[in-house]
Coordinates of C-alpha atoms and ligand atoms in Angstrom, one line a residue:
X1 CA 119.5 132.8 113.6
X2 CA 116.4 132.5 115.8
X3 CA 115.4 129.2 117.0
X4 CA 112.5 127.2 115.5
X5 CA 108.9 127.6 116.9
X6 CA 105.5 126.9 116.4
X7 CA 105.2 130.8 115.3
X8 CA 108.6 130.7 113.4
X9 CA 108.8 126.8 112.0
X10 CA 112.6 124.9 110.8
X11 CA 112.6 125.4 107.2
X12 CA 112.0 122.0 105.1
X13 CA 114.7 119.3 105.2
X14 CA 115.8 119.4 101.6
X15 CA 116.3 116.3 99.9
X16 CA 118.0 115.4 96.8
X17 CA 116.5 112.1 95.4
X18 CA 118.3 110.0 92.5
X19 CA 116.4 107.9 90.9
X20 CA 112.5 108.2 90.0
X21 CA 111.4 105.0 89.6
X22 CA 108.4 102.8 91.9
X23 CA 110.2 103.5 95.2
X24 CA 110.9 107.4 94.1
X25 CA 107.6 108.2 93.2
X26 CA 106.0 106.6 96.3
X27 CA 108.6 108.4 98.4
X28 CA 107.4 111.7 96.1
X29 CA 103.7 111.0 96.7
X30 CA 103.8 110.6 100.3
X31 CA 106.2 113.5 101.2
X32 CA 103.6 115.8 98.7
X33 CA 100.6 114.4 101.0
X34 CA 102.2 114.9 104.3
X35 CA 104.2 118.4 104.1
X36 CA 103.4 118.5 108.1
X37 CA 106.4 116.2 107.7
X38 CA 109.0 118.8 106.7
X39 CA 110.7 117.6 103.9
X40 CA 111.0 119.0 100.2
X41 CA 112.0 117.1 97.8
X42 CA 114.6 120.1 96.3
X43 CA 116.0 118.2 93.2
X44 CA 115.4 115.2 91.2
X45 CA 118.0 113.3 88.9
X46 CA 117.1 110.5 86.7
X47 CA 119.0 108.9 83.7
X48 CA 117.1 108.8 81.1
X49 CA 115.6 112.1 79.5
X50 CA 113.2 110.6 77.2
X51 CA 111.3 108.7 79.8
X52 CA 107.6 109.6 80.1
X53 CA 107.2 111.0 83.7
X54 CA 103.7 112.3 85.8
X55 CA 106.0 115.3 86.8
X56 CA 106.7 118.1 84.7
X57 CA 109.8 117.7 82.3
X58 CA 111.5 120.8 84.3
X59 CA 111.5 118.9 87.5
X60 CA 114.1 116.7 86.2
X61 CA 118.3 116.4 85.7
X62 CA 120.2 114.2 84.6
X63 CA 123.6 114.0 86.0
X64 CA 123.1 112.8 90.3
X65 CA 126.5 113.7 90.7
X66 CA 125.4 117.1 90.7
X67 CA 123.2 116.3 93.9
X68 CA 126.2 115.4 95.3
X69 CA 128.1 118.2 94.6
X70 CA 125.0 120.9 95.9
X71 CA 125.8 121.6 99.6
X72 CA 122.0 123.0 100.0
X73 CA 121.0 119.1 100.1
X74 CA 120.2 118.0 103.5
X75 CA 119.8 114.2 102.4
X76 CA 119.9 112.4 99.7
X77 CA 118.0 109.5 98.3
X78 CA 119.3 106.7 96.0
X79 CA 116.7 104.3 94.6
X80 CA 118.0 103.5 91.2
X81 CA 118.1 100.1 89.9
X82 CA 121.6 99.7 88.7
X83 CA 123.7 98.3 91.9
X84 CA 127.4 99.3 90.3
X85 CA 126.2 103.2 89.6
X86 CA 124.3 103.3 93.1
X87 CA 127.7 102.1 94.7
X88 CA 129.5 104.8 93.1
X89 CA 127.4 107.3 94.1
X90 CA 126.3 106.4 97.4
X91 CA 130.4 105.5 98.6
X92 CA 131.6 108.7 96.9
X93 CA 128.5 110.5 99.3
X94 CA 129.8 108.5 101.9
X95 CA 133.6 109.8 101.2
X96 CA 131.8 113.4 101.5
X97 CA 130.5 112.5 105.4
X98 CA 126.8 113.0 103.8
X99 CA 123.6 111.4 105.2
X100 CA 122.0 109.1 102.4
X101 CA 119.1 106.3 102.2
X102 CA 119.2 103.7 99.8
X103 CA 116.5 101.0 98.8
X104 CA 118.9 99.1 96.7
X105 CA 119.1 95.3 98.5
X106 CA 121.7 94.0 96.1
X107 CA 124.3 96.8 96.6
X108 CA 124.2 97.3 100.1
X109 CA 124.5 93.1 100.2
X110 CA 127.6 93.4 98.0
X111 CA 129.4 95.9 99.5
X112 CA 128.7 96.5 103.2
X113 CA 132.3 96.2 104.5
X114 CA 133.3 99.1 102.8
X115 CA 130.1 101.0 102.9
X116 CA 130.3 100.6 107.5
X117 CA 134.1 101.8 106.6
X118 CA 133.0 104.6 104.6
X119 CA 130.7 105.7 107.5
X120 CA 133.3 104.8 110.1
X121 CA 136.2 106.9 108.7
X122 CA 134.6 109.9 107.2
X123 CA 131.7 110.3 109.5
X124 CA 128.3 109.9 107.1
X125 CA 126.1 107.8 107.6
X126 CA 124.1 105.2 105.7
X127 CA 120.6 103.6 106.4
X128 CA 118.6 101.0 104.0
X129 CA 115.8 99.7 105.6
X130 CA 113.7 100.2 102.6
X131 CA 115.8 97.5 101.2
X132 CA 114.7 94.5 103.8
X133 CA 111.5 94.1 103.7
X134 CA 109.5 96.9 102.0
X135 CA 107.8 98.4 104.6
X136 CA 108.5 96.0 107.8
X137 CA 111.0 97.7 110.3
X138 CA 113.1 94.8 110.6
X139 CA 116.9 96.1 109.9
X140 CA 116.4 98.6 112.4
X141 CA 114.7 96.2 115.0
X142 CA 117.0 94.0 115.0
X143 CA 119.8 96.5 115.3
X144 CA 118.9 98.6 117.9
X145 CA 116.4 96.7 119.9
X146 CA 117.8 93.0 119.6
X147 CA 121.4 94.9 119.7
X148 CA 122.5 92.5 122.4
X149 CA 120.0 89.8 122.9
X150 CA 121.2 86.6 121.5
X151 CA 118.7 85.3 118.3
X152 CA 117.7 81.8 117.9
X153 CA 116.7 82.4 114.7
X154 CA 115.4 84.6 112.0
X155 CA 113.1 83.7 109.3
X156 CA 110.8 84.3 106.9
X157 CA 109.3 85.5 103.5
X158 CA 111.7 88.3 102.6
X159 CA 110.4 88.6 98.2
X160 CA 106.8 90.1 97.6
X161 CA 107.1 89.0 94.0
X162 CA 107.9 85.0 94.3
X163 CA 105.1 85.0 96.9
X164 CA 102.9 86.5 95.0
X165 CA 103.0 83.7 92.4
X166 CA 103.0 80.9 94.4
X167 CA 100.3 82.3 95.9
X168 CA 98.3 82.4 92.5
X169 CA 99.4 79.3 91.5
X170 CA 97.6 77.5 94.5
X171 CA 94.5 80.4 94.4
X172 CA 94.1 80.2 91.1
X173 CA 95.5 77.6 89.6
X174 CA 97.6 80.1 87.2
X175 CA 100.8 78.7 85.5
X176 CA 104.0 80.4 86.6
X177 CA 104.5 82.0 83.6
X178 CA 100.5 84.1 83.7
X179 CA 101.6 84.6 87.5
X180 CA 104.6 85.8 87.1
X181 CA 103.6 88.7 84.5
X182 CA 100.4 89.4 86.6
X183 CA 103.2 90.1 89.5
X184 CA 105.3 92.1 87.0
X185 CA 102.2 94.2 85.7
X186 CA 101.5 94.6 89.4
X187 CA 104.9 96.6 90.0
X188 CA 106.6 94.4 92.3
X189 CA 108.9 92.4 90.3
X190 CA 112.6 93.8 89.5
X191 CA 113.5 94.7 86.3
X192 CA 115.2 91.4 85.5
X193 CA 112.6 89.3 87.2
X194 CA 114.9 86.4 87.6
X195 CA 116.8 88.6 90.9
X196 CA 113.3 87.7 92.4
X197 CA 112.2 83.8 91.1
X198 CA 115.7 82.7 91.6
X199 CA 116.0 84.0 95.2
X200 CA 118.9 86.3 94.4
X201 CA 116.6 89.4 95.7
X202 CA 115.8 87.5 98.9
X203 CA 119.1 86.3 99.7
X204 CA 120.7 89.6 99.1
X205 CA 117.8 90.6 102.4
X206 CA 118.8 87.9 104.0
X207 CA 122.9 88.9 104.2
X208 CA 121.7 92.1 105.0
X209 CA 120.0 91.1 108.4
X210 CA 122.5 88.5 108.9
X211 CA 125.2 91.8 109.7
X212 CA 122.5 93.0 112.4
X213 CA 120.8 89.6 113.2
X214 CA 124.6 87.6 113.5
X215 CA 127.2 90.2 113.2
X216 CA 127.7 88.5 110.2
X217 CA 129.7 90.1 107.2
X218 CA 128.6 87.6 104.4
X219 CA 130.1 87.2 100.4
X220 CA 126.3 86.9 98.5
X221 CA 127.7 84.4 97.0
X222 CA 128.2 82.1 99.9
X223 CA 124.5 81.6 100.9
X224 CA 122.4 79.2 99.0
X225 CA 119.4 80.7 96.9
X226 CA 117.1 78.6 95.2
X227 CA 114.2 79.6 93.9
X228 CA 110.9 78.8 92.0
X229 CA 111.5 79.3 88.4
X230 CA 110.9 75.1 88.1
X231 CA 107.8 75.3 90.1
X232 CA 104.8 73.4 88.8
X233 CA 101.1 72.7 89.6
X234 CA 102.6 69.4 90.7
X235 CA 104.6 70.5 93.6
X236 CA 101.8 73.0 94.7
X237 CA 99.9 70.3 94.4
X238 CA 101.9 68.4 97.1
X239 CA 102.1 70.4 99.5
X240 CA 98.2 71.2 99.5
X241 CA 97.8 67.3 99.9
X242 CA 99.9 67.1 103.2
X243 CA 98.0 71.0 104.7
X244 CA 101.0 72.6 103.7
X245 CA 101.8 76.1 101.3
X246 CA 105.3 76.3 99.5
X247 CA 107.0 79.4 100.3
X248 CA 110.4 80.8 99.5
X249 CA 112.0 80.9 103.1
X250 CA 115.0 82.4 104.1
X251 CA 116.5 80.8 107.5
X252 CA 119.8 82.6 109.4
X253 CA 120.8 80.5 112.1
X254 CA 122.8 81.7 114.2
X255 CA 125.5 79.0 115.6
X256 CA 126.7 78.8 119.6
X257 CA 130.2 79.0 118.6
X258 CA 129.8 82.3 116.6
X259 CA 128.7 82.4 112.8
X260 CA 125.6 81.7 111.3
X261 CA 124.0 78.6 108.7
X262 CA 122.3 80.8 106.5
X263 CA 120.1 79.8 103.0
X264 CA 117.0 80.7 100.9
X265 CA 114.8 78.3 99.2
X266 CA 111.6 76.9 98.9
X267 CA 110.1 75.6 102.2
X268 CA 106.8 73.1 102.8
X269 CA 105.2 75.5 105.1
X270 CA 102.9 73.8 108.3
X271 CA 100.0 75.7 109.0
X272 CA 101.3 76.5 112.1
X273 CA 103.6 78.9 111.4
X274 CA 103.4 82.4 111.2
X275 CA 104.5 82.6 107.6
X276 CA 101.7 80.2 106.5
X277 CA 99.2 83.1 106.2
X278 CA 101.6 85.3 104.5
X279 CA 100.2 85.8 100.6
X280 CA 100.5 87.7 97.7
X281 CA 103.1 90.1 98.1
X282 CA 103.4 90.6 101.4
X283 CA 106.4 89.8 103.9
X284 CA 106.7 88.0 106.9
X285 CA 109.7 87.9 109.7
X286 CA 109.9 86.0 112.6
X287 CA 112.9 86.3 115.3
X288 CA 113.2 83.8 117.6
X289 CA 114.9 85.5 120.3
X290 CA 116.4 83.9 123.7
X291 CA 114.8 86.1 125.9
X292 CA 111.7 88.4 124.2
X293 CA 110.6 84.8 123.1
X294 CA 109.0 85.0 118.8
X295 CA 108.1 88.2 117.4
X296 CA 106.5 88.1 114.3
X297 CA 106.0 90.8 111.5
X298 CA 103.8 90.4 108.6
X299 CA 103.2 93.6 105.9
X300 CA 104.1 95.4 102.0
X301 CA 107.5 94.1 101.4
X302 CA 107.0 96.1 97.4
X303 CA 105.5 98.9 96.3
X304 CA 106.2 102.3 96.3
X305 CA 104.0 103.1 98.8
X306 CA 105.0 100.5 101.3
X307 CA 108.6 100.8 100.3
X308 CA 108.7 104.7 99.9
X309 CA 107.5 104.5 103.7
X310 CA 110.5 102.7 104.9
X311 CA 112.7 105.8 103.4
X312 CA 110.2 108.2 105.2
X313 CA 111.1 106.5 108.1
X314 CA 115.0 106.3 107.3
X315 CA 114.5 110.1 106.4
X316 CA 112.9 110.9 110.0
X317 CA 115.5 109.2 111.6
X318 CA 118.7 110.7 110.1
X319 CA 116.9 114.0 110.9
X320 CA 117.5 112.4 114.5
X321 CA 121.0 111.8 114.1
X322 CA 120.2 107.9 114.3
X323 CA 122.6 105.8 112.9
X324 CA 123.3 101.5 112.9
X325 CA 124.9 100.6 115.7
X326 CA 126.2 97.4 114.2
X327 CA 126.3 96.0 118.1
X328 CA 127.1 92.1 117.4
X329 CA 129.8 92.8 114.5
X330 CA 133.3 92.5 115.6
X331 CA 135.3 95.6 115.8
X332 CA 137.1 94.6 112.7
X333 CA 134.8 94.1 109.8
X334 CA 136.1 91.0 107.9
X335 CA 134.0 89.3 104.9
X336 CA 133.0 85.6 106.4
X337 CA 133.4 83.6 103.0
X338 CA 131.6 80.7 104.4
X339 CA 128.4 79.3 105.4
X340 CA 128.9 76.2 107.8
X341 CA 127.5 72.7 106.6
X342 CA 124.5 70.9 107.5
X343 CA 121.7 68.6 106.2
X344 CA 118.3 69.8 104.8
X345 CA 115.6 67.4 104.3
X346 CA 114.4 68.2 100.7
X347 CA 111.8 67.3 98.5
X348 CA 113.5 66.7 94.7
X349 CA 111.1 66.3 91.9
X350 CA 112.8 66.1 88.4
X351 CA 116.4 65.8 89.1
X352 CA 118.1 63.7 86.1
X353 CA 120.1 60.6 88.2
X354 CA 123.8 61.5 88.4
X355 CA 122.3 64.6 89.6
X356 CA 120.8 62.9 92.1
X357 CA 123.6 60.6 92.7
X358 CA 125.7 63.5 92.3
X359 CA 123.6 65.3 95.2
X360 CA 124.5 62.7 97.9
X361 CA 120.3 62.3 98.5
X362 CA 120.1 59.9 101.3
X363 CA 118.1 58.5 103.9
X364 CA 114.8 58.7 101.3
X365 CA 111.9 58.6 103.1
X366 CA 109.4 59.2 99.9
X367 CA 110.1 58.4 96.6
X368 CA 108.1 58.4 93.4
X369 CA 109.0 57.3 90.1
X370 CA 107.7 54.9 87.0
X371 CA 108.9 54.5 83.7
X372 CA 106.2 56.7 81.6
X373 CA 105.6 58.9 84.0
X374 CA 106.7 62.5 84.3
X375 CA 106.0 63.5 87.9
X376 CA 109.0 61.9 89.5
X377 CA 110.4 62.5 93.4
X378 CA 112.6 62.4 96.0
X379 CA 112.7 63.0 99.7
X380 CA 115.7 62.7 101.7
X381 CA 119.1 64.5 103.2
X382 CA 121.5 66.6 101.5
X383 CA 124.4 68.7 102.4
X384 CA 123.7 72.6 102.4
X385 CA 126.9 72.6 101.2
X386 CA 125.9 70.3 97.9
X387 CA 122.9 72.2 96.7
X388 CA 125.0 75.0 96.4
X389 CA 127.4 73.5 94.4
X390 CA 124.8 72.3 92.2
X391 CA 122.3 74.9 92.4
X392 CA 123.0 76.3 88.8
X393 CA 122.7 72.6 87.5
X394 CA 119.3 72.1 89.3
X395 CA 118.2 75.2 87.7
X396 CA 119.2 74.7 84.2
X397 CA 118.0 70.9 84.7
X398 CA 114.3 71.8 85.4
X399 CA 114.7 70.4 88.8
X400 CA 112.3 71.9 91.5
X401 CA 113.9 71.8 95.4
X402 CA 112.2 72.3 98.7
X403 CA 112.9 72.0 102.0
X404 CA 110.3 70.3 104.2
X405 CA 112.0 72.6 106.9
X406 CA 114.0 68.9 109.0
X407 CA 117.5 69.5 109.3
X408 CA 120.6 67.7 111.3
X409 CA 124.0 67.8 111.5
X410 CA 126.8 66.9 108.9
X411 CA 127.0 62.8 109.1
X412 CA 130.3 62.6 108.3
X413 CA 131.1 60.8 105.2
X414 CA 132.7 62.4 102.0
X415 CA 130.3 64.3 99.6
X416 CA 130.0 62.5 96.2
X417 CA 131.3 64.5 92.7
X418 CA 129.1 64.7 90.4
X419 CA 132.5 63.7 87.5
X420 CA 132.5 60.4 90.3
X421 CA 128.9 59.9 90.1
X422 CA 129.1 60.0 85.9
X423 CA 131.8 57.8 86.1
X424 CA 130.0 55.5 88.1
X425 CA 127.3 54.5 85.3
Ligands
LIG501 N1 111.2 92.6 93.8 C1 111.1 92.8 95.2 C2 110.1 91.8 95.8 C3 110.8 94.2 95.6 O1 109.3 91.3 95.0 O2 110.0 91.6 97.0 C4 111.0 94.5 97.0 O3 112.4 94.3 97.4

């Protein structure tokens, strides 16, 4: 076979794409504008054959596992929204040493031991940075150019959609509820939109980054997300008062002694930082690194433009034989089940008493409450450690949490139960 040349150019890269949704079709629109590119998209599979599509009927199948099985398929694309069936397919690619790029946040969260194993043992490999992020290069940043250099921190706005409302809220004085479906009609919003007002979306980001950022193999289910489906105009209304914007936050610490304090939940942001200026749906990331000093990156983080970017670049860069280097996680990749302890200042408006009690809130700077009224707060300490435990009591309860962003070590004393705080009325 003759060599490519300008005269005599490589044929396309042909990709196989599952999944047709808002990421798909952005991937589909850019690679159709930008051919110069060199990539087809060879075959498209989707799962339901009723859907109205802008592509002609004929472009579509129905069964991905037939991508899998067509050797002609330089690459393939998952960007489906079901997390179980993008695991099956992507770890049985995997299995078959293929190259594949996934967008989906809460699968790759869930199961990255066995998906680095998968690449380790049979040789594929798997890249995702459309899933951090949108269109901010953060996951391979921080893996390849912060591969050694020790991180302070890393922060920031990782959900478009949660953003995006608060940022009506306080523009527009919207309710949640007319924000929220203006965010949805917008595109951004998952399916089930409470993945993003609940945090779950972010938090699955933040786990992600906390494998390059840490070396950090965290269970989801060990990080704290709360979120901002008890918002109101009151709490907005706060934080304007003191110059400050309420943004969902997600903070990964790393720890000198090796691990990493990692959450997500809403923050009283100071003008002064970066993320103050980050609206609607955009991202923001800031690593605070021992040696390069802050770096901060602000852009899309949803969309199928912005997000269908990050998988050009994914695309471009398996074409390079580019693969994770993984450089801070041990050579043995164990699941770390927990999140070490600390104290959070936190702002607490609505929690019912033995909730309160329950919490452990100490040290209470603030507080405001009167019989009649219904804005009632609280600032003070809790444990990390407590507002997890609780966290799907203060979301039932109607209780809204933020951090003002203070935080200290454990004091040590026991942390109250919420059975001994009941008993104790
Ligand atoms: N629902 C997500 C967001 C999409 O709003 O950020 C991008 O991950």
């Amino acid at each position: 076979m003759s060599k490519p040349s300008p005269t005599n150019p490589a044929p396309p890269t042909r990709i196989g794409l599952i999944g047709f949704g808002c990421v798909g079709q952005g991937l589909y629109d850019i690679l159709q504008r930008h051919p110069e590119a060199g990539f087809t998209v060879a075959r498209i599979a989707v799962k339901n054959p009723t859907k109205l599509r802008p592509l002609p009927a004929g472009r579509f199948e129905f069964h991905a596992d037939d991508l899998l099985d067509d050797p002609t398929l330089d690459l393939l694309v998952e960007v489906i929204d079901d997390a179980d069936e993008a695991f099956r397919l992507v770890s049985r690619a995997l299995r078959q040493g293929r190259r594949v790029v996934t967008a989906n946040k809460a699968m790759v969260a869930r199961h990255l031991p066995e998906l680095i194993a998968l690449q380790r043992e049979f040789g594929g490999t798997l890249l995702y940075e459309a899933a951090v992020c949108g269109s901010i290069p953060v996951v391979r940043t921080l893996d390849s150019y912060f591969a050694q250099e020790p991180l302070l921190q890393v922060s920031g706005i990782f959900n478009g959609s949660s953003n995006y409302v608060l940022t009506r809220m306080r523009e527009a004085d919207s309710d949640y509820a007319e924000a929220l479906a203006e965010a949805q009609a917008q595109g951004f919003a998952e399916t089930d939109p409470t993945l993003d007002m609940a945090a779950f979306d972010p938090r699955s980001k933040a786990v992600i980054l906390a494998a390059h950022a840490c070396g950090l193999l965290l269970d989801p289910d060990a990080v704290l997300n709360l979120g901002i489906e008890n918002v109101s105009a009151a709490d907005i209304r706060y934080a304007a008062e003191r110059g400050k914007k309420l943004k969902v936050v997600a903070i990964l610490q790393p720890l000198p002694g090796g691990g990493a304090t990692v959450y997500v939940t809403p923050q009283f942001v100071d003008a002064d930082s970066p993320l103050y200026a980050v609206e609607r749906e955009f991202n923001g990331v800031v690593v605070d690194a021992e040696f390069a000093g802050q770096h901060f990156w602000r852009g899309r983080g949803a969309g199928g433009h912005p997000t269908g970017s990050a998988v050009l670049a994914d695309l471009v860069a398996l074409r390079h034989g580019f693969r994770y280097a993984y450089a801070k996680l041990p050579a043995e990749t164990a699941l770390t089940a927990e999140v070490p302890d600390l104290e959070l200042e936190v702002y607490l408006r609505s929690a019912p008493a033995e909730l309160r009690r329950a919490l452990g809130l100490t040290d209470v700077s603030e507080q405001l409450s009167a019989p009649g009224f219904t804005y009632d707060y609280a600032v003070g300490y809790v444990r990390l450690s407590q507002l997890h435990r609780y966290r799907d009591a203060l979301r039932a309860g109607g209780t809204f949490v933020a951090r003002t962003g203070r935080v200290r070590p454990v004091v040590a004393q026991p942390a109250p139960q919420l059975e001994t705080a009941l008993a104790a009325d």
